[in-house]
Coordinates of C-alpha atoms and ligand atoms in Angstrom, one line a residue:
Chain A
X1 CA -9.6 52.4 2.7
X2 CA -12.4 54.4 4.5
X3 CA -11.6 57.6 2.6
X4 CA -12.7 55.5 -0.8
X5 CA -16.2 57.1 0.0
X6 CA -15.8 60.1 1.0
X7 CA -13.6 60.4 -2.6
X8 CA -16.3 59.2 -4.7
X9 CA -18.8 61.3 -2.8
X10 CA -16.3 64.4 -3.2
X11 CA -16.2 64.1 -6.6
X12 CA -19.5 63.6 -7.6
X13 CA -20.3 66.5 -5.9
X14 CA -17.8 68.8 -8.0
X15 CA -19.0 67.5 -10.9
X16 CA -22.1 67.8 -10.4
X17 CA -21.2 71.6 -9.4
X18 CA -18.7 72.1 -12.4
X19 CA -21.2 71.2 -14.9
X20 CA -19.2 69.6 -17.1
X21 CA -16.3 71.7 -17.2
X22 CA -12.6 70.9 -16.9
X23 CA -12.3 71.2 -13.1
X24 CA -7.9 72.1 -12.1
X25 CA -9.1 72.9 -8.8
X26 CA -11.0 71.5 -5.8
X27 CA -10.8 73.5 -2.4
X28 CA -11.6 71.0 0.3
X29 CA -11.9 71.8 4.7
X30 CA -10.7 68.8 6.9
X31 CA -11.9 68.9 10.3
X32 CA -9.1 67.8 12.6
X33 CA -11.5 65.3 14.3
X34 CA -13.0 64.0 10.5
X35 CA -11.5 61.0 10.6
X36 CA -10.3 62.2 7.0
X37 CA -6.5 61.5 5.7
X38 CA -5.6 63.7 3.2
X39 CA -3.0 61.2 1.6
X40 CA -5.8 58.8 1.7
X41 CA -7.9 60.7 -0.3
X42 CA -5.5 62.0 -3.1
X43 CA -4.8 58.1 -3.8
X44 CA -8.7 57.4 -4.2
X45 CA -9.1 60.7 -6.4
X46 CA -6.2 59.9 -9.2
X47 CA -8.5 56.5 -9.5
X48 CA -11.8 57.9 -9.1
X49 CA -11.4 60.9 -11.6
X50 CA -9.8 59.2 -14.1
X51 CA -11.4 60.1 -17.3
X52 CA -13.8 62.5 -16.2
X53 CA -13.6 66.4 -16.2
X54 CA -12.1 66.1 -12.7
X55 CA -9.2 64.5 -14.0
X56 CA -6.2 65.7 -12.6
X57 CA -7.5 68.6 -10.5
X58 CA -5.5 70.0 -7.8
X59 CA -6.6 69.8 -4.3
X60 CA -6.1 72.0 -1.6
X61 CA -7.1 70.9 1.6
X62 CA -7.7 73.3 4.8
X63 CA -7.3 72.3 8.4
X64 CA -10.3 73.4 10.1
X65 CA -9.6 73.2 13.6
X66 CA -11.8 71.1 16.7
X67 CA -14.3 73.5 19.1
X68 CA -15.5 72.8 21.8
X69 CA -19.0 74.5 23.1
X70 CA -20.1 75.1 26.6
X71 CA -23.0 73.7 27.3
X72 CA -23.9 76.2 30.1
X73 CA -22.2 79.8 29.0
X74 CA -21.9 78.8 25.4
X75 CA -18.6 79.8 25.1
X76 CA -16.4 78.2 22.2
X77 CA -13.2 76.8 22.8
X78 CA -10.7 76.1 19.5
X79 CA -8.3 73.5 20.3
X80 CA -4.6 75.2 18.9
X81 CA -3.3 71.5 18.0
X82 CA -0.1 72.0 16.3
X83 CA -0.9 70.0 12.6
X84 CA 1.4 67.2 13.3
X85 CA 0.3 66.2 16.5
X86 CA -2.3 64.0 17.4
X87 CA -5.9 65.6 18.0
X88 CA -7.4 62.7 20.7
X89 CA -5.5 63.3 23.4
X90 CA -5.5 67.3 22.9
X91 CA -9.5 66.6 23.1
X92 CA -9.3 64.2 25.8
X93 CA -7.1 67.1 27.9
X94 CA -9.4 70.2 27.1
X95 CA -13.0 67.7 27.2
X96 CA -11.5 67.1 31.1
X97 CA -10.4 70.6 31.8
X98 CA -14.1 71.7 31.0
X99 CA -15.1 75.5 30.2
X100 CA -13.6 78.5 31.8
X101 CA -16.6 79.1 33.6
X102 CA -16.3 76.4 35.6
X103 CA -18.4 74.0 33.7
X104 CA -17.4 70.3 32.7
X105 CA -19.8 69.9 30.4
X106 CA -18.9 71.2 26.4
X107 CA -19.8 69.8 23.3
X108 CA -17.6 68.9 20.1
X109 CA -19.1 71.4 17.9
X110 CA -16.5 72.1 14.9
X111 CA -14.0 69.7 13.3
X112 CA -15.9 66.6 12.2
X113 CA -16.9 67.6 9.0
X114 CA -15.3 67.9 5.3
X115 CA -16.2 70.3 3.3
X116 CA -16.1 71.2 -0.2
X117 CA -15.6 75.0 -0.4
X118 CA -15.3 76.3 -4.0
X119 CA -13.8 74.5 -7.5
X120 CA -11.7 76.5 -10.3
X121 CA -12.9 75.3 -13.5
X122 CA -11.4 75.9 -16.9
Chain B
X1 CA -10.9 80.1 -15.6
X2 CA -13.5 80.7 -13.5
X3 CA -14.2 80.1 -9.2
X4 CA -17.4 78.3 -8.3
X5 CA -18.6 78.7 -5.0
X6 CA -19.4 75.2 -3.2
X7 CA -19.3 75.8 0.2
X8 CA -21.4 72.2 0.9
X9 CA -20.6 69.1 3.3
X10 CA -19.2 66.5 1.3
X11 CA -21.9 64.1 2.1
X12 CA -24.6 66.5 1.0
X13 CA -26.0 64.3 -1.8
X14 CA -26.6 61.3 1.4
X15 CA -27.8 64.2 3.6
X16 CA -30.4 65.2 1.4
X17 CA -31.6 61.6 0.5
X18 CA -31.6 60.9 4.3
X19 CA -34.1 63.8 4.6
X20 CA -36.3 62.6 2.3
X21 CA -36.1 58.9 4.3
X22 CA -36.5 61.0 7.6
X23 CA -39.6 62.8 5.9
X24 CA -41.2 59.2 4.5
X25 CA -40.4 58.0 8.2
X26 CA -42.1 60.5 9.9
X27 CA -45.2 60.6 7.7
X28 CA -45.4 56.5 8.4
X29 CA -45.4 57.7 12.3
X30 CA -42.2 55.3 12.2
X31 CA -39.5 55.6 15.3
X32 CA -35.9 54.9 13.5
X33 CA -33.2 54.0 15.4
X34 CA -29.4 53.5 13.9
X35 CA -26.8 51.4 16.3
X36 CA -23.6 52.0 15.7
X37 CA -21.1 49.5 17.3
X38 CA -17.5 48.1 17.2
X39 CA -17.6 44.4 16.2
X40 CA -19.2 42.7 18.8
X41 CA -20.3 44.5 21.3
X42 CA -23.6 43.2 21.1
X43 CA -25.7 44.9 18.8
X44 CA -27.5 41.9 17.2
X45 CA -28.1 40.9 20.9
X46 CA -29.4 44.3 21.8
X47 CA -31.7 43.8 18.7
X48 CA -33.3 40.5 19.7
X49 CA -34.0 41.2 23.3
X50 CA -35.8 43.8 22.1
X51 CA -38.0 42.3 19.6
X52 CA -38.4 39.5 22.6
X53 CA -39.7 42.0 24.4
X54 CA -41.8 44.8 22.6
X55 CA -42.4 42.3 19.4
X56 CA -45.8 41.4 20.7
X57 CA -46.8 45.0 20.8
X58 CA -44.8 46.7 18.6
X59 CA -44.3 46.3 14.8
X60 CA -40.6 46.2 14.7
X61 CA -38.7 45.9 10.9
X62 CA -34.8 45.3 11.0
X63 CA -32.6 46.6 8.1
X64 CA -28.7 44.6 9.3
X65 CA -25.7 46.0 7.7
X66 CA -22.8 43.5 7.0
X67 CA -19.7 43.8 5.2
X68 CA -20.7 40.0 3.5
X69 CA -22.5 37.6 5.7
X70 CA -26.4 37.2 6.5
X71 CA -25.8 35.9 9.9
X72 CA -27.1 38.8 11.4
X73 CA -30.1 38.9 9.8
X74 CA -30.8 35.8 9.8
X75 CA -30.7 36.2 13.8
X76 CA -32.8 38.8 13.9
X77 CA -35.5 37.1 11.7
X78 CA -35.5 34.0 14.3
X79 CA -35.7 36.5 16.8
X80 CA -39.2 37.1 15.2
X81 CA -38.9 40.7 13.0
X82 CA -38.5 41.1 9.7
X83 CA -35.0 42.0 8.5
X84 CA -33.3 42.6 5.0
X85 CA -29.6 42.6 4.6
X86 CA -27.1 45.0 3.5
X87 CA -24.0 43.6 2.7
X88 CA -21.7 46.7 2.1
X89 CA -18.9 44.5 0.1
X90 CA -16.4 45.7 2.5
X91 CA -17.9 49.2 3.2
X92 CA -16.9 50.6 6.5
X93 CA -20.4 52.2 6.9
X94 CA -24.2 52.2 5.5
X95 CA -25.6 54.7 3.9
X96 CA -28.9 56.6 3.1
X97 CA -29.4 55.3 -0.5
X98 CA -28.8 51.7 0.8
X99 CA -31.4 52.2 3.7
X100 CA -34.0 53.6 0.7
X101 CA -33.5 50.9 -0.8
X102 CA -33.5 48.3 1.6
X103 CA -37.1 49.9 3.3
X104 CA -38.6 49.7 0.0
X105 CA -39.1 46.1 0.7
X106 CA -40.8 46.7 4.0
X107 CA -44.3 47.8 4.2
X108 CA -44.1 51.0 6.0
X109 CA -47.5 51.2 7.2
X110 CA -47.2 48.0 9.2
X111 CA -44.3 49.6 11.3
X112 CA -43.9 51.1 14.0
X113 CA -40.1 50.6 14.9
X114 CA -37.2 50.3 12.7
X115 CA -34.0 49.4 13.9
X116 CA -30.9 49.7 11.7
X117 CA -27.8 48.1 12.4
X118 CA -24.9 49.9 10.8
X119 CA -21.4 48.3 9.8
X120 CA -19.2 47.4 13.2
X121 CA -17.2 50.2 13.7
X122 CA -16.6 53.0 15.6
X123 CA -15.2 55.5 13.3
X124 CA -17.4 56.7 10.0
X125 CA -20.7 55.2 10.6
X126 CA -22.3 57.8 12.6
X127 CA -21.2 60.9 9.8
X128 CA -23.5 59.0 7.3
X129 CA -27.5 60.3 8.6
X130 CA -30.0 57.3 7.0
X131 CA -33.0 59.0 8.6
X132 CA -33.5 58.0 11.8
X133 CA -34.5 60.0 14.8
X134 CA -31.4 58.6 17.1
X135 CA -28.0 56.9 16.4
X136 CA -27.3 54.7 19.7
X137 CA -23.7 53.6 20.4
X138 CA -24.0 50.4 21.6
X139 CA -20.6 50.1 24.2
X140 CA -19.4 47.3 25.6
X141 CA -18.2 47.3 28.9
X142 CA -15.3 44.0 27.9
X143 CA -13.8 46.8 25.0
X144 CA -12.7 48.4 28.1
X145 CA -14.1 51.9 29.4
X146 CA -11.8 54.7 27.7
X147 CA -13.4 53.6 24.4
X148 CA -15.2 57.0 24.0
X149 CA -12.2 59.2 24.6
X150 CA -10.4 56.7 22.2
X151 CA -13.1 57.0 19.6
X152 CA -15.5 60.5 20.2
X153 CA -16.3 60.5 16.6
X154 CA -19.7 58.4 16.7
X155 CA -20.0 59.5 21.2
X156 CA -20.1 62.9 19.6
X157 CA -22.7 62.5 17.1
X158 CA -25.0 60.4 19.4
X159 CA -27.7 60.8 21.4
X160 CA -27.8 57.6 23.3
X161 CA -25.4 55.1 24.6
X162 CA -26.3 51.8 25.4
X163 CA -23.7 49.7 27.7
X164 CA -23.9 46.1 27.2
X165 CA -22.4 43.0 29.3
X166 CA -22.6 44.8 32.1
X167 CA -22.7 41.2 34.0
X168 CA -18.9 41.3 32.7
X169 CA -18.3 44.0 35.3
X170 CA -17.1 41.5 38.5
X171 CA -14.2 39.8 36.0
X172 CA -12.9 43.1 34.5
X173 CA -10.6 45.7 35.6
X174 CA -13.4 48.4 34.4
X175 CA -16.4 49.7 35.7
X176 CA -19.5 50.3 34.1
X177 CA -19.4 53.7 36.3
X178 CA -16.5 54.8 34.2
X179 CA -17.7 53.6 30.6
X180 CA -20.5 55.9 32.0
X181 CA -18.6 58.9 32.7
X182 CA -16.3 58.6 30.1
X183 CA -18.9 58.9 27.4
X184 CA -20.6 62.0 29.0
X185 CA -17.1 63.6 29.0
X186 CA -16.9 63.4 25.4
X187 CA -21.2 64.1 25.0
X188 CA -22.9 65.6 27.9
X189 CA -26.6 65.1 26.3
X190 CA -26.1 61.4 25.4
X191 CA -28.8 59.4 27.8
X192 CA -27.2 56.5 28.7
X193 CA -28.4 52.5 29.8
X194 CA -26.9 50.0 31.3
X195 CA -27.8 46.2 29.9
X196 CA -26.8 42.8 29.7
X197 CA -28.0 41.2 27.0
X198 CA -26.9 37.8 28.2
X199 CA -28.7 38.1 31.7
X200 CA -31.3 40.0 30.2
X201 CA -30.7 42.8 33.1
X202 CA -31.5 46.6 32.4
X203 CA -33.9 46.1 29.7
X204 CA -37.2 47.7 31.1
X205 CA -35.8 50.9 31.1
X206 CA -34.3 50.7 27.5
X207 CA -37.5 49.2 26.3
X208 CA -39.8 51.8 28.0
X209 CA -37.7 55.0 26.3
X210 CA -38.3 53.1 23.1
X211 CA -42.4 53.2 24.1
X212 CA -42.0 56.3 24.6
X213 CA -40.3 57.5 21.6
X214 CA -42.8 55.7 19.3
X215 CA -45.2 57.6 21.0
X216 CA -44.1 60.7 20.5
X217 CA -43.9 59.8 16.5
X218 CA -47.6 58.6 16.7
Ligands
GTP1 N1 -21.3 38.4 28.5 C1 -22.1 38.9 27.6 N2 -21.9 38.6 26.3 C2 -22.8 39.2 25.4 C3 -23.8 40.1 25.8 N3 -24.4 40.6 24.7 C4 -23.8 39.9 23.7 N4 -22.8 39.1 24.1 C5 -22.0 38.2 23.3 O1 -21.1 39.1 22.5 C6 -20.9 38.5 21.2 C7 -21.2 39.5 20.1 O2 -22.6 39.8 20.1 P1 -23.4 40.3 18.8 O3 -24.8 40.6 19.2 O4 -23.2 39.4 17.7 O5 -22.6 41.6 18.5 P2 -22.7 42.7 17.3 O6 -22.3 44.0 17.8 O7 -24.0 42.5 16.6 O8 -21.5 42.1 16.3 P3 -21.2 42.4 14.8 O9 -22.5 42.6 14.1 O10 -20.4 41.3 14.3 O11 -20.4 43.7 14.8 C8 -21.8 37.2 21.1 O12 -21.0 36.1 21.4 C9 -22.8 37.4 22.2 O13 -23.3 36.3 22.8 C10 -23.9 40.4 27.2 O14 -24.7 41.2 27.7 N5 -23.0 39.8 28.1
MG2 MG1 -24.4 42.1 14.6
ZN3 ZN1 -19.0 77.8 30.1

């Protein structure tokens, strides 16, 4: 249900960008830690972009994985979390382990977002 | 066919009408606070001990997001502030064109605090920006303390953390201690208090960082 805006702002955003034209493509990034289902937000679309030039568009979503920044020796960890497997406790594990300088303190600094990246219009 | 280059976050169009509220704010010399909660936790409380306490000094407006009710707000307004309601129809999460709105009603120049309590939930609300100068997580201590491992997202994306019911602490298995460390595993930078709201314990410390925020607006 949550993904309903994140849809409606997704689209209005490519069609804003398309300008008018038949979009058959939408290129999206999903941060693992986005809190965004992918299934979730094909469901809202078909609704959402019914009878508009977005209609039936392909998406392609892209796994952008979760970093982790050092908040001493800036160093940024990427969390290898295979794509079925949950992210939380992969974050909880690597949050505890802390930085390989011997720091405990890093900051989530990749893998909230979602992104549109480009659209393919006709 | 033809590739267009995008490249933007999907809330860009909320990011840029959150700008525009942050720019309004800021020329109004206005502090802007948004709590983010689970249900319950106490952000309503949170809000009227405040306006108990720095109401006589401080010009404090309340905008209360809802999924349907007016409870909260009308709380807030017996509390002695001025609030207007959201109700989000079900929304998990407030956002910048509902906050534009909702200030409109408010005369800017008469404030010099607004407080903004977003939707109950942990999840989405703190990816929508409405403006404000800090997004607080309200936590409390009875949701257990492994709530921001369990739930990062909005511990991430905050810069304070408020613990509530700490007077809970003797009757639970959890200690405020570990709510404590738990959400600077997850965000090192977050600043973090320790209140009751109920036993009114805590409260100078949280009321004095908000002095000194709307200070540093002034
Ligand atoms: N023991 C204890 N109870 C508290 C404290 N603060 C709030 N409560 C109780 O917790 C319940 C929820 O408080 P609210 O202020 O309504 O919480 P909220 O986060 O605004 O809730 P929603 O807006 O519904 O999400 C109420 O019954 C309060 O009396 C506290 O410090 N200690
Ligand atoms: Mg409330
Ligand atoms: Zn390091």
């Amino acid at each position: 249900m949550h993904e309903e805006p994140y849809t409606q702002a997704m689209l209005d955003l490519a069609l804003k960008k398309s300008g008018g034209k038949k979009i058959s493509e939408i290129r999206l990034e999903v941060g693992r830690f986005s809190a965004i289902v992918p299934a979730s937000v094909e469901v809202f679309f078909r609704h959402l972009s019914a009878g508009t030039p977005a209609q039936g568009a392909r998406l392609v979503f892209h796994s952008v994985p979760v970093t982790l920044t050092c908040t001493v020796c800036q160093k940024v960890l990427t969390l290898e979390i295979p794509p079925d497997a949950p992210v939380r406790p992969a974050l909880g594990t690597a949050l505890g382990r802390g930085c390989t300088c011997g720091e405990k303190k890093l900051k989530v600094s990749g893998g909230l977002g979602f992104d549109l990246i480009g659209l393919t219009v006709a | 066919m033809k590739t267009i280059e995008v490249r933007k976050s999907i809330t860009a169009a909320n990011d840029a009408l959150a700008h525009e509220l942050r720019s309004q704010f800021t020329r109004h010399g206005i502090l802007v606070l948004n709590l983010i909660a689970s249900p319950g936790a106490g952000k309503t409380a949170l809000i009227e001990k405040t306006i108990a306490r720095l109401g006589a000094a401080v010009s404090i407006k309340v905008v209360e997001g809802d999924p349907y009710t007016h409870l909260d707000s009308q709380r807030v307004i017996r509390a002695g502030a001025q609030s207007i309601q959201i109700n989000t129809e079900g929304g998990c999460h407030l956002d910048a064109q509902m906050v534009g709105r909702a200030v409109d009603r408010f005369d800017l120049d008469q404030t010099d605090l607004l407080i903004i309590e977003n939707v109950g939930n942990l999840l989405c609300p703190a990816a929508w920006d409405l403006g404000q100068d800090a997004t607080v997580v309200v936590a409390s201590l009875a949701e257990g303390a492994d709530k921001p491992l369990k739930y990062p997202e909005a511990f991430t994306r905050a810069q304070v953390v408020v613990i509530n019911k700490i007077d809970l602490e003797p009757h639970l298995p959890v200690t405020t201690a570990e709510l404590r460390r738990n959400a600077l595993t997850v965000n090192p930078e977050l600043t973090v208090f320790e209140v009751s709201c109920l036993h009114s314990t805590g409260l100078d410390s949280w009321c004095q960082w908000i002095r000194d925020r709307i200070a540093t607006k002034k």
